[in-house]
Amino acid sequence: MRTIGTTHRGYFNDRCITQVPHTDYRVVRAPNAFRLPNGLWFRLTGRIHHRWLNSHWSARRGGIALLHLLNGIHRGRQPWVTTFETYLPRWGAYGYGRIEGGLKHLVQPNCHRLIALSECARRIQEQFLADYAAYRAEILAKVQVIGPPQALKVQHYGEKELAPDRIDFTLVGADFFRKGGLELLRAFARVLQRGAPVRFNIVSRLQYGDYASQTGPQDLAVAQQIIARHPGAIVHHSTLPNPEVLALFRRTHVGLLPTWGDTYGFSVLEAQANACPVITTDLRALPEINGADRGWLISVEKDSWGNAVLNTEIQRRKYAAALTDHLEALIEQIVAHPEQIAHKGAAALDYVRRNHNPHRIAAQIAAVYDAALGPE
């Protein structure tokens, strides 16, 4: 069994690299010389240095045959591949010469494959390289789309443990306001005032201040006031252990991710794996994993990369108002026609079964490793 090294920690890395169920490879933590300067930079400035965060180098191999990075570039001689969610090099606005420095690493022979997490990421990489014609063809030839694995949590819709007298909706995510949490609260407050038989479950620390919604303490206060006005109908958990989150999804009719900004949307897959159709916006990769047959897509104004247009305060206010109105209308429509939930939930489960089978995706990634390393 050969060893794959990876550097990042956390949920994203686990979903895409460390928890993939390989039989011929094991994944271990790899040292990274850029970790120290990036940590010091953050401590001194309070900001992330994207070029250091997304770079790797180590003097020691430690038995590692191949590196598998996340959004990263290896700046040494060891064989490597990387999974990316937007484009490479993800080094921020450091000027033309420094971006070229990253591109030079991508065309080196020891860079074997660039795994795009979505078709959207592949398109963005293609658009990004339009300004770097000397590297474009060689880099794009290394790009391959492989989505994340997702195990089924129920085998059919009938396994769900649903309340018969109401419709449960659930949002899971620490970045509450970026996920559309405040707009959901306002929409549910309206339909609850009209007596709709719904419950809104929230699993979130209610974090604010994200790059997309640019919310602050005043928005948190509004959210907390709405939650307090609807005890029992709006249920907030700051955090839940993962088994309890999965149990909550089994009791959930409809999942929620009406996001202001996400590159992928892992929580959508987790809801779908529990036979929950999901309400999402149509940003970035979300139209690839959600659709009218298995959920509800809210169309919003987007740029050429599929991001919401949120450059000014006026645009953000317009986005929030329109999103709230769309959500209110969809909740009312679902309450009026609850029979669609089971049909869409079964289709969502089937989508995950066909497209995110963990063993099939493990085989795809193992084929990338095999091609890079050759026979053992």
Coordinates of C-alpha atoms in Angstrom, one line a residue:
M1 CA 0.0 0.0 0.0
R2 CA 1.5 3.3 -1.1
T3 CA 1.3 6.5 0.9
I4 CA -0.2 9.8 -0.3
G5 CA 0.7 13.0 1.6
T6 CA -1.6 15.9 2.2
T7 CA -1.2 19.2 4.1
H8 CA -4.5 20.8 4.9
R9 CA -6.7 19.9 7.8
G10 CA -10.4 20.2 8.2
Y11 CA -13.8 19.3 6.6
F12 CA -13.0 20.3 3.0
N13 CA -9.8 18.2 2.9
D14 CA -11.5 15.3 4.6
R15 CA -14.3 15.2 2.1
C16 CA -12.0 15.4 -1.0
I17 CA -8.8 13.6 0.1
T18 CA -8.4 12.0 3.5
Q19 CA -11.8 10.2 3.8
V20 CA -11.9 8.8 0.3
P21 CA -12.2 5.0 0.8
H22 CA -9.0 3.7 -1.0
T23 CA -7.9 0.1 -0.9
D24 CA -4.4 0.5 -2.3
Y25 CA -3.4 3.9 -0.9
R26 CA -3.3 5.4 2.5
V27 CA -3.3 9.2 3.2
V28 CA -1.1 10.8 5.8
R29 CA -0.2 14.3 6.9
A30 CA 2.8 15.8 5.0
P31 CA 5.0 18.5 6.5
N32 CA 4.9 21.9 4.8
A33 CA 7.6 24.6 5.2
F34 CA 5.1 27.3 4.3
R35 CA 3.0 26.7 7.3
L36 CA 5.3 28.6 9.7
P37 CA 5.6 31.9 7.7
N38 CA 1.9 31.9 6.9
G39 CA 1.1 31.4 10.6
L40 CA 3.4 34.2 11.6
W41 CA 2.0 36.5 8.9
F42 CA -1.6 35.9 10.1
R43 CA -0.5 36.5 13.7
L44 CA 1.1 39.8 12.8
T45 CA -1.5 41.1 10.3
G46 CA -4.7 39.2 11.0
R47 CA -4.8 38.3 7.3
I48 CA -4.1 35.2 5.3
H49 CA -1.2 35.2 2.9
H50 CA -2.8 33.3 0.0
R51 CA 0.5 32.5 -1.8
W52 CA 2.0 30.9 1.3
L53 CA -1.3 29.3 2.3
N54 CA -1.6 27.6 -1.1
S55 CA 2.0 26.6 -1.5
H56 CA 3.8 23.5 -0.4
W57 CA 7.5 22.5 0.0
S58 CA 9.2 20.0 2.3
A59 CA 12.7 18.7 2.6
R60 CA 11.5 15.3 3.8
R61 CA 9.5 12.7 2.0
G62 CA 8.8 10.4 5.0
G63 CA 7.8 7.5 2.7
I64 CA 5.3 9.7 0.8
A65 CA 5.1 8.6 -2.8
L66 CA 2.8 11.4 -4.0
L67 CA 1.4 14.6 -2.7
H68 CA -2.3 15.4 -3.0
L69 CA -2.9 19.0 -2.2
L70 CA -6.1 21.1 -1.9
N71 CA -6.0 24.4 -3.9
G72 CA -2.2 24.1 -3.5
I73 CA 1.0 24.1 -5.6
H74 CA 4.0 22.0 -4.7
R75 CA 7.2 24.1 -5.3
G76 CA 9.6 21.2 -5.1
R77 CA 10.5 18.1 -7.1
Q78 CA 8.2 15.5 -5.5
P79 CA 5.3 14.1 -7.7
W80 CA 2.0 15.8 -6.9
V81 CA -1.6 16.4 -7.8
T82 CA -4.1 18.9 -6.5
T83 CA -7.8 19.3 -6.1
F84 CA -9.1 22.8 -6.7
E85 CA -12.4 24.6 -6.2
T86 CA -11.9 27.8 -8.3
Y87 CA -8.6 28.1 -10.2
L88 CA -4.9 27.7 -9.9
P89 CA -2.6 29.3 -8.7
R90 CA -4.9 30.5 -5.9
W91 CA -2.3 33.1 -4.9
G92 CA -4.4 36.3 -4.8
A93 CA -3.6 39.6 -6.5
Y94 CA 0.1 39.4 -6.5
G95 CA 0.8 40.7 -9.9
Y96 CA 1.5 39.2 -13.3
G97 CA 5.0 38.0 -12.7
R98 CA 4.1 36.1 -9.5
I99 CA 1.1 34.4 -11.1
E100 CA 3.4 33.3 -13.9
G101 CA 5.7 31.8 -11.2
G102 CA 2.8 29.5 -10.1
L103 CA 1.9 28.6 -13.6
K104 CA 5.5 27.4 -14.2
H105 CA 5.0 24.9 -11.4
L106 CA 1.8 23.7 -13.0
V107 CA 3.5 22.8 -16.3
Q108 CA 6.3 20.9 -14.6
P109 CA 6.4 17.1 -15.3
N110 CA 6.0 16.3 -11.6
C111 CA 2.6 18.0 -11.6
H112 CA 0.5 15.1 -12.8
R113 CA -3.1 16.1 -12.5
L114 CA -5.3 19.1 -11.6
I115 CA -8.6 17.8 -10.2
A116 CA -11.4 20.3 -10.6
L117 CA -14.1 19.8 -7.9
S118 CA -16.8 20.8 -10.4
E119 CA -17.4 21.6 -14.1
C120 CA -17.7 25.2 -12.9
A121 CA -14.2 25.1 -11.5
R122 CA -12.9 23.7 -14.8
R123 CA -14.6 26.5 -16.7
I124 CA -13.2 29.2 -14.4
Q125 CA -9.7 27.7 -14.8
E126 CA -10.1 27.9 -18.6
Q127 CA -11.3 31.6 -18.3
F128 CA -8.4 32.5 -16.0
L129 CA -5.8 31.1 -18.4
A130 CA -7.1 33.2 -21.2
D131 CA -4.6 35.8 -20.1
Y132 CA -1.7 33.3 -20.0
A133 CA -1.7 31.8 -23.5
A134 CA 1.8 30.4 -23.2
Y135 CA 0.6 28.0 -20.4
R136 CA -3.0 27.5 -21.3
A137 CA -3.0 24.3 -23.4
E138 CA -0.5 22.5 -21.3
I139 CA -2.3 23.2 -18.0
L140 CA -5.8 22.5 -19.4
A141 CA -4.6 19.1 -20.6
K142 CA -4.0 18.2 -16.9
V143 CA -7.4 19.2 -15.7
Q144 CA -9.9 16.5 -14.8
V145 CA -13.3 16.9 -13.1
I146 CA -13.9 14.6 -10.1
G147 CA -16.6 15.5 -7.6
P148 CA -16.5 14.6 -3.9
P149 CA -17.8 11.2 -2.6
Q150 CA -21.0 11.1 -0.6
A151 CA -22.2 8.0 1.1
L152 CA -26.0 7.4 1.3
K153 CA -27.5 7.9 4.7
V154 CA -30.8 6.2 3.8
Q155 CA -31.5 3.7 1.1
H156 CA -35.0 4.9 0.2
Y157 CA -37.3 7.8 1.0
G158 CA -39.5 5.6 3.1
E159 CA -36.8 5.3 5.8
K160 CA -37.2 8.9 6.8
E161 CA -38.7 9.7 10.2
L162 CA -41.0 12.6 9.3
A163 CA -43.5 14.5 11.3
P164 CA -46.9 14.0 9.8
D165 CA -48.4 17.4 10.7
R166 CA -45.8 19.9 9.6
I167 CA -43.0 20.3 7.1
D168 CA -39.4 20.5 8.5
F169 CA -36.8 22.6 6.8
T170 CA -33.1 22.5 7.9
L171 CA -30.1 24.7 7.4
V172 CA -26.6 23.5 8.5
G173 CA -23.5 25.8 8.4
A174 CA -21.4 27.9 10.7
D175 CA -21.3 30.9 8.3
F176 CA -25.0 31.5 8.9
F177 CA -25.5 34.8 7.0
R178 CA -23.4 33.8 4.0
K179 CA -25.6 30.7 3.7
G180 CA -28.8 32.9 3.4
G181 CA -29.8 32.4 7.1
L182 CA -31.2 35.9 7.7
E183 CA -33.2 35.8 4.5
L184 CA -34.6 32.4 5.5
L185 CA -35.5 33.8 9.0
R186 CA -37.4 36.7 7.4
A187 CA -39.2 34.4 5.0
F188 CA -40.2 31.9 7.6
A189 CA -41.4 34.7 9.9
R190 CA -43.8 35.8 7.2
V191 CA -45.2 32.4 6.5
L192 CA -45.5 31.5 10.2
Q193 CA -47.5 34.7 10.7
R194 CA -50.0 33.2 8.2
G195 CA -50.2 30.0 10.1
A196 CA -48.1 27.7 7.9
P197 CA -47.4 24.3 9.4
V198 CA -43.6 24.5 9.2
R199 CA -40.5 24.2 11.4
F200 CA -37.2 25.8 10.5
N201 CA -34.2 24.0 12.1
I202 CA -30.9 25.8 12.3
V203 CA -27.5 24.2 13.1
S204 CA -25.1 27.2 13.2
R205 CA -22.9 29.3 15.4
L206 CA -24.5 32.3 13.6
Q207 CA -21.2 33.6 12.4
Y208 CA -21.3 37.0 10.6
G209 CA -18.8 39.3 8.8
D210 CA -18.3 37.1 5.8
Y211 CA -16.9 38.4 2.5
A212 CA -20.3 38.0 0.6
S213 CA -23.1 39.3 2.9
Q214 CA -20.8 41.6 4.9
T215 CA -23.1 41.4 7.8
G216 CA -22.4 42.7 11.3
P217 CA -23.5 42.6 15.0
Q218 CA -26.7 44.4 14.1
D219 CA -27.7 41.6 11.7
L220 CA -27.0 39.0 14.4
A221 CA -29.3 40.9 16.7
V222 CA -32.1 40.9 14.1
A223 CA -31.6 37.1 13.6
Q224 CA -31.8 36.4 17.3
Q225 CA -34.9 38.5 17.7
I226 CA -36.7 36.6 15.0
I227 CA -35.6 33.2 16.5
A228 CA -36.8 34.3 20.0
R229 CA -40.3 35.3 18.6
H230 CA -41.0 31.8 17.2
P231 CA -40.1 29.3 19.9
G232 CA -40.8 25.7 18.7
A233 CA -41.3 26.8 15.1
I234 CA -37.7 28.1 14.7
V235 CA -35.3 25.8 16.5
H236 CA -31.7 26.9 16.8
H237 CA -28.8 24.6 17.7
S238 CA -25.4 26.3 18.0
T239 CA -23.7 23.0 17.3
L240 CA -24.6 19.3 17.1
P241 CA -22.5 16.2 16.9
N242 CA -22.4 14.7 13.4
P243 CA -24.7 11.7 14.3
E244 CA -27.3 14.1 15.6
V245 CA -27.0 16.2 12.4
L246 CA -27.6 13.1 10.3
A247 CA -30.6 12.2 12.5
L248 CA -32.0 15.7 12.1
F249 CA -31.7 15.3 8.3
R250 CA -33.7 12.0 8.5
R251 CA -36.4 14.0 10.2
T252 CA -36.2 16.8 7.6
H253 CA -38.4 17.2 4.6
V254 CA -36.5 20.0 2.8
G255 CA -32.8 21.0 3.1
L256 CA -31.7 24.6 2.7
L257 CA -28.7 26.4 1.1
P258 CA -29.9 29.7 -0.4
T259 CA -26.3 30.9 -0.3
W260 CA -24.7 34.2 -1.1
G261 CA -21.4 32.5 -2.0
D262 CA -20.2 28.9 -2.0
T263 CA -17.8 27.2 -4.4
Y264 CA -19.5 23.9 -4.1
G265 CA -22.1 23.1 -1.5
F266 CA -21.2 19.9 0.4
S267 CA -24.2 20.3 2.7
V268 CA -26.5 19.9 -0.3
L269 CA -25.0 16.4 -1.0
E270 CA -25.4 15.5 2.7
A271 CA -29.1 16.5 2.6
Q272 CA -29.7 14.7 -0.6
A273 CA -28.0 11.6 0.8
N274 CA -30.8 11.7 3.4
A275 CA -33.4 12.0 0.6
C276 CA -34.0 15.7 1.3
P277 CA -34.6 17.8 -1.7
V278 CA -32.9 21.2 -1.2
I279 CA -33.6 24.9 -1.9
T280 CA -30.5 26.6 -3.2
T281 CA -29.4 29.6 -5.2
D282 CA -27.9 28.8 -8.7
L283 CA -24.3 30.0 -7.9
R284 CA -21.1 28.3 -8.9
A285 CA -21.4 24.5 -8.9
L286 CA -24.9 24.4 -7.3
P287 CA -26.7 23.9 -10.6
E288 CA -24.5 20.8 -11.2
I289 CA -25.7 19.1 -8.0
N290 CA -29.2 20.5 -7.6
G291 CA -32.0 20.8 -10.2
A292 CA -35.7 21.2 -10.7
D293 CA -36.2 17.4 -10.7
R294 CA -34.6 16.9 -7.3
G295 CA -34.9 20.3 -5.5
W296 CA -35.5 24.0 -6.1
L297 CA -33.1 26.5 -7.7
I298 CA -33.4 30.2 -7.1
S299 CA -31.9 32.2 -10.0
V300 CA -29.9 35.2 -9.0
E301 CA -27.7 37.8 -10.8
K302 CA -24.3 36.3 -11.5
D303 CA -20.9 37.3 -13.0
S304 CA -19.1 35.2 -15.6
W305 CA -17.6 32.9 -13.0
G306 CA -21.1 32.1 -11.5
N307 CA -20.6 34.3 -8.4
A308 CA -23.4 36.6 -7.1
V309 CA -23.0 40.3 -8.0
L310 CA -22.5 41.8 -4.6
N311 CA -20.0 44.7 -5.2
T312 CA -21.9 47.5 -3.6
E313 CA -24.2 48.0 -0.6
I314 CA -27.1 48.6 -3.0
Q315 CA -26.5 45.3 -4.8
R316 CA -26.3 43.4 -1.5
R317 CA -29.6 45.0 -0.3
K318 CA -31.3 44.1 -3.6
Y319 CA -29.9 40.6 -3.4
A320 CA -31.2 40.1 0.2
A321 CA -34.7 41.5 -0.6
A322 CA -35.1 39.4 -3.8
L323 CA -33.8 36.2 -2.1
T324 CA -36.2 36.7 0.9
D325 CA -39.2 37.1 -1.6
H326 CA -38.1 34.0 -3.6
L327 CA -37.8 31.9 -0.4
E328 CA -41.2 33.0 0.9
A329 CA -42.9 32.1 -2.3
L330 CA -41.1 28.7 -2.5
I331 CA -42.0 27.8 1.1
E332 CA -45.6 28.7 0.5
Q333 CA -45.6 26.6 -2.7
I334 CA -44.1 23.6 -0.9
V335 CA -46.7 23.9 1.9
A336 CA -49.5 24.1 -0.7
H337 CA -48.2 21.0 -2.6
P338 CA -46.4 18.8 -0.1
E339 CA -46.7 15.8 -2.4
Q340 CA -43.7 17.0 -4.5
I341 CA -41.3 16.5 -1.5
A342 CA -41.3 12.7 -1.7
H343 CA -40.8 12.7 -5.4
K344 CA -38.0 15.2 -5.4
G345 CA -36.4 13.5 -2.3
A346 CA -36.3 10.2 -4.1
A347 CA -34.7 11.8 -7.1
A348 CA -32.1 13.6 -4.9
L349 CA -31.2 10.3 -3.4
D350 CA -30.9 8.6 -6.8
Y351 CA -28.7 11.5 -8.0
V352 CA -26.2 11.0 -5.2
R353 CA -26.3 7.2 -5.7
R354 CA -25.4 7.6 -9.4
N355 CA -22.9 10.5 -9.3
H356 CA -21.1 10.5 -5.9
N357 CA -20.7 6.8 -5.1
P358 CA -17.6 6.8 -2.7
H359 CA -16.1 3.6 -4.2
R360 CA -16.5 4.8 -7.8
I361 CA -14.9 8.2 -7.0
A362 CA -12.1 6.4 -5.0
A363 CA -11.4 4.4 -8.1
Q364 CA -11.2 7.6 -10.2
I365 CA -8.8 9.2 -7.8
A366 CA -6.8 6.0 -7.5
A367 CA -6.5 5.9 -11.3
V368 CA -4.9 9.4 -11.1
Y369 CA -2.4 8.2 -8.5
D370 CA -1.7 5.1 -10.6
A371 CA -1.0 7.1 -13.7
A372 CA 1.4 9.4 -11.7
L373 CA 3.3 6.7 -9.9
G374 CA 3.2 3.8 -12.4
P375 CA 3.3 0.1 -11.3
E376 CA 4.4 -0.6 -7.7

